[in-house]
XYZ file of C-alpha atoms in Angstrom:
167
model
C -9.714 56.777 -47.584
C -7.523 53.984 -46.325
C -8.953 52.777 -43.023
C -12.222 54.660 -43.539
C -14.265 51.833 -44.985
C -17.761 51.656 -43.574
C -17.672 55.317 -42.609
C -19.371 58.232 -44.210
C -17.851 61.480 -45.248
C -20.090 64.336 -43.979
C -20.404 67.353 -46.233
C -21.046 70.966 -45.393
C -23.269 73.419 -47.173
C -20.621 74.374 -49.771
C -21.346 73.130 -53.250
C -18.901 72.923 -56.148
C -19.713 74.603 -59.419
C -19.072 72.283 -62.333
C -20.189 71.718 -65.871
C -23.052 69.269 -65.629
C -24.714 66.789 -67.853
C -28.146 68.327 -68.189
C -31.000 65.846 -68.327
C -33.540 66.792 -70.951
C -37.100 65.697 -70.514
C -37.237 61.936 -70.150
C -36.234 60.482 -73.436
C -36.961 57.174 -75.049
C -33.461 55.938 -74.287
C -33.976 56.356 -70.536
C -37.247 54.472 -70.577
C -35.769 51.777 -72.819
C -32.821 51.351 -70.394
C -35.322 50.812 -67.575
C -37.095 48.146 -69.645
C -33.877 46.392 -70.707
C -31.874 46.452 -67.489
C -34.483 46.689 -64.749
C -35.304 49.197 -62.064
C -32.379 50.062 -59.749
C -34.854 51.015 -57.004
C -36.279 47.498 -56.883
C -33.021 45.538 -57.042
C -29.371 45.970 -57.862
C -29.058 46.286 -61.641
C -25.984 44.497 -63.058
C -24.237 46.326 -65.886
C -21.225 45.267 -67.957
C -18.032 46.996 -67.055
C -17.636 48.933 -70.306
C -17.432 52.685 -70.908
C -20.839 52.739 -72.612
C -22.434 51.477 -69.402
C -21.955 54.958 -67.943
C -24.603 56.216 -70.394
C -26.957 53.415 -69.384
C -26.443 54.174 -65.700
C -27.069 57.910 -66.331
C -30.298 57.093 -68.140
C -31.456 54.815 -65.344
C -30.658 57.493 -62.741
C -32.434 60.117 -64.844
C -35.670 58.182 -65.277
C -35.755 57.212 -61.575
C -35.033 60.731 -60.347
C -37.460 62.490 -62.716
C -40.278 60.016 -63.182
C -40.330 57.830 -60.078
C -39.065 60.185 -57.400
C -40.139 63.444 -59.091
C -36.991 65.265 -57.978
C -36.228 68.785 -59.101
C -33.815 69.568 -61.947
C -30.867 70.459 -59.690
C -30.996 67.257 -57.645
C -31.583 65.217 -60.781
C -28.557 66.764 -62.515
C -26.367 66.147 -59.452
C -27.593 62.557 -59.162
C -26.928 61.815 -62.831
C -23.483 63.408 -62.734
C -22.434 61.567 -59.601
C -23.724 58.241 -60.877
C -21.610 58.793 -63.984
C -18.526 59.462 -61.832
C -18.959 56.363 -59.632
C -19.619 54.166 -62.660
C -16.621 55.636 -64.489
C -14.400 54.748 -61.505
C -15.812 51.205 -61.363
C -15.190 50.714 -65.087
C -11.704 52.279 -65.144
C -10.154 51.178 -61.883
C -11.568 47.839 -60.676
C -10.929 45.319 -63.434
C -14.466 44.063 -62.882
C -16.500 42.395 -65.623
C -19.758 43.570 -64.073
C -20.785 46.188 -61.514
C -24.117 46.813 -59.808
C -26.232 49.982 -59.537
C -28.788 50.399 -56.754
C -30.815 53.503 -55.871
C -32.780 54.035 -52.666
C -34.984 56.717 -51.239
C -35.961 57.370 -47.659
C -37.579 60.451 -46.144
C -35.369 63.437 -46.906
C -32.621 61.465 -48.648
C -31.634 59.535 -51.729
C -28.784 57.050 -51.779
C -27.012 55.649 -54.844
C -24.707 52.651 -54.601
C -22.255 51.189 -57.113
C -20.968 47.723 -56.119
C -17.960 46.094 -57.713
C -15.824 43.005 -56.900
C -12.623 44.951 -56.155
C -11.625 45.611 -52.530
C -9.322 48.453 -53.615
C -10.508 51.657 -51.963
C -11.082 54.792 -54.001
C -8.758 57.644 -53.196
C -9.789 61.309 -53.013
C -6.923 63.173 -54.661
C -6.205 66.904 -54.627
C -7.411 68.523 -57.838
C -5.904 71.448 -59.703
C -7.766 73.775 -62.074
C -5.690 72.482 -64.984
C -6.344 68.773 -64.356
C -8.185 67.059 -67.192
C -8.902 63.814 -65.328
C -9.074 62.551 -61.780
C -11.996 64.763 -60.738
C -14.541 61.990 -60.130
C -14.311 61.645 -56.367
C -13.656 65.367 -56.043
C -17.098 65.985 -57.597
C -18.690 63.307 -55.433
C -17.115 64.890 -52.378
C -18.263 68.408 -53.278
C -21.767 67.745 -54.610
C -22.997 64.995 -52.296
C -24.076 65.535 -48.715
C -22.396 62.275 -47.647
C -20.419 59.560 -49.368
C -18.409 56.531 -48.385
C -17.265 53.001 -49.095
C -18.476 49.791 -47.517
C -16.109 46.826 -47.826
C -17.849 43.547 -48.531
C -16.548 39.986 -48.265
C -16.071 40.099 -52.030
C -15.684 43.678 -53.204
C -17.055 46.990 -52.075
C -19.948 49.379 -52.420
C -19.164 53.039 -53.098
C -22.136 55.258 -52.327
C -23.328 58.822 -52.057
C -26.345 60.445 -50.476
C -28.161 63.678 -51.316
C -30.724 65.525 -49.226
C -34.032 65.961 -50.992
C -37.219 67.829 -50.245
C -40.117 65.471 -49.746
C -43.317 66.494 -51.501
């Protein structure tokens, strides 16, 4: 990714098959997360850079995708999984105390952004079947339609986009 900041990575029709976190019907935890942290579609939601924040981010993504945007189960599952991967990278690799989650929808697309104060670019590494870690960006690359990194004066935003059917 070095030198590719501000660019998107187009994706073809191929989709990876992976074990997914399966969102059950909206649960109380998802709605409570929305109440406590705010709505990531209205503004960037700041979350503490701790491993447990991945669960909060998943819940926020789930409630937005299912309740607000009324997306289907497949797109919701992909969104939740990819949010978890971007958040995991922000928590593990940036040294940040806080990161931000923002979700947007426009006709035919959703976009999820995770902003952190590190200017270190994520690196898409080759993945082997036997690897037990390091699959985060591989999944983002395979499941999203586009993804990229935008460098900011102080930090970066790592994002992905998924095509969606408008109802």
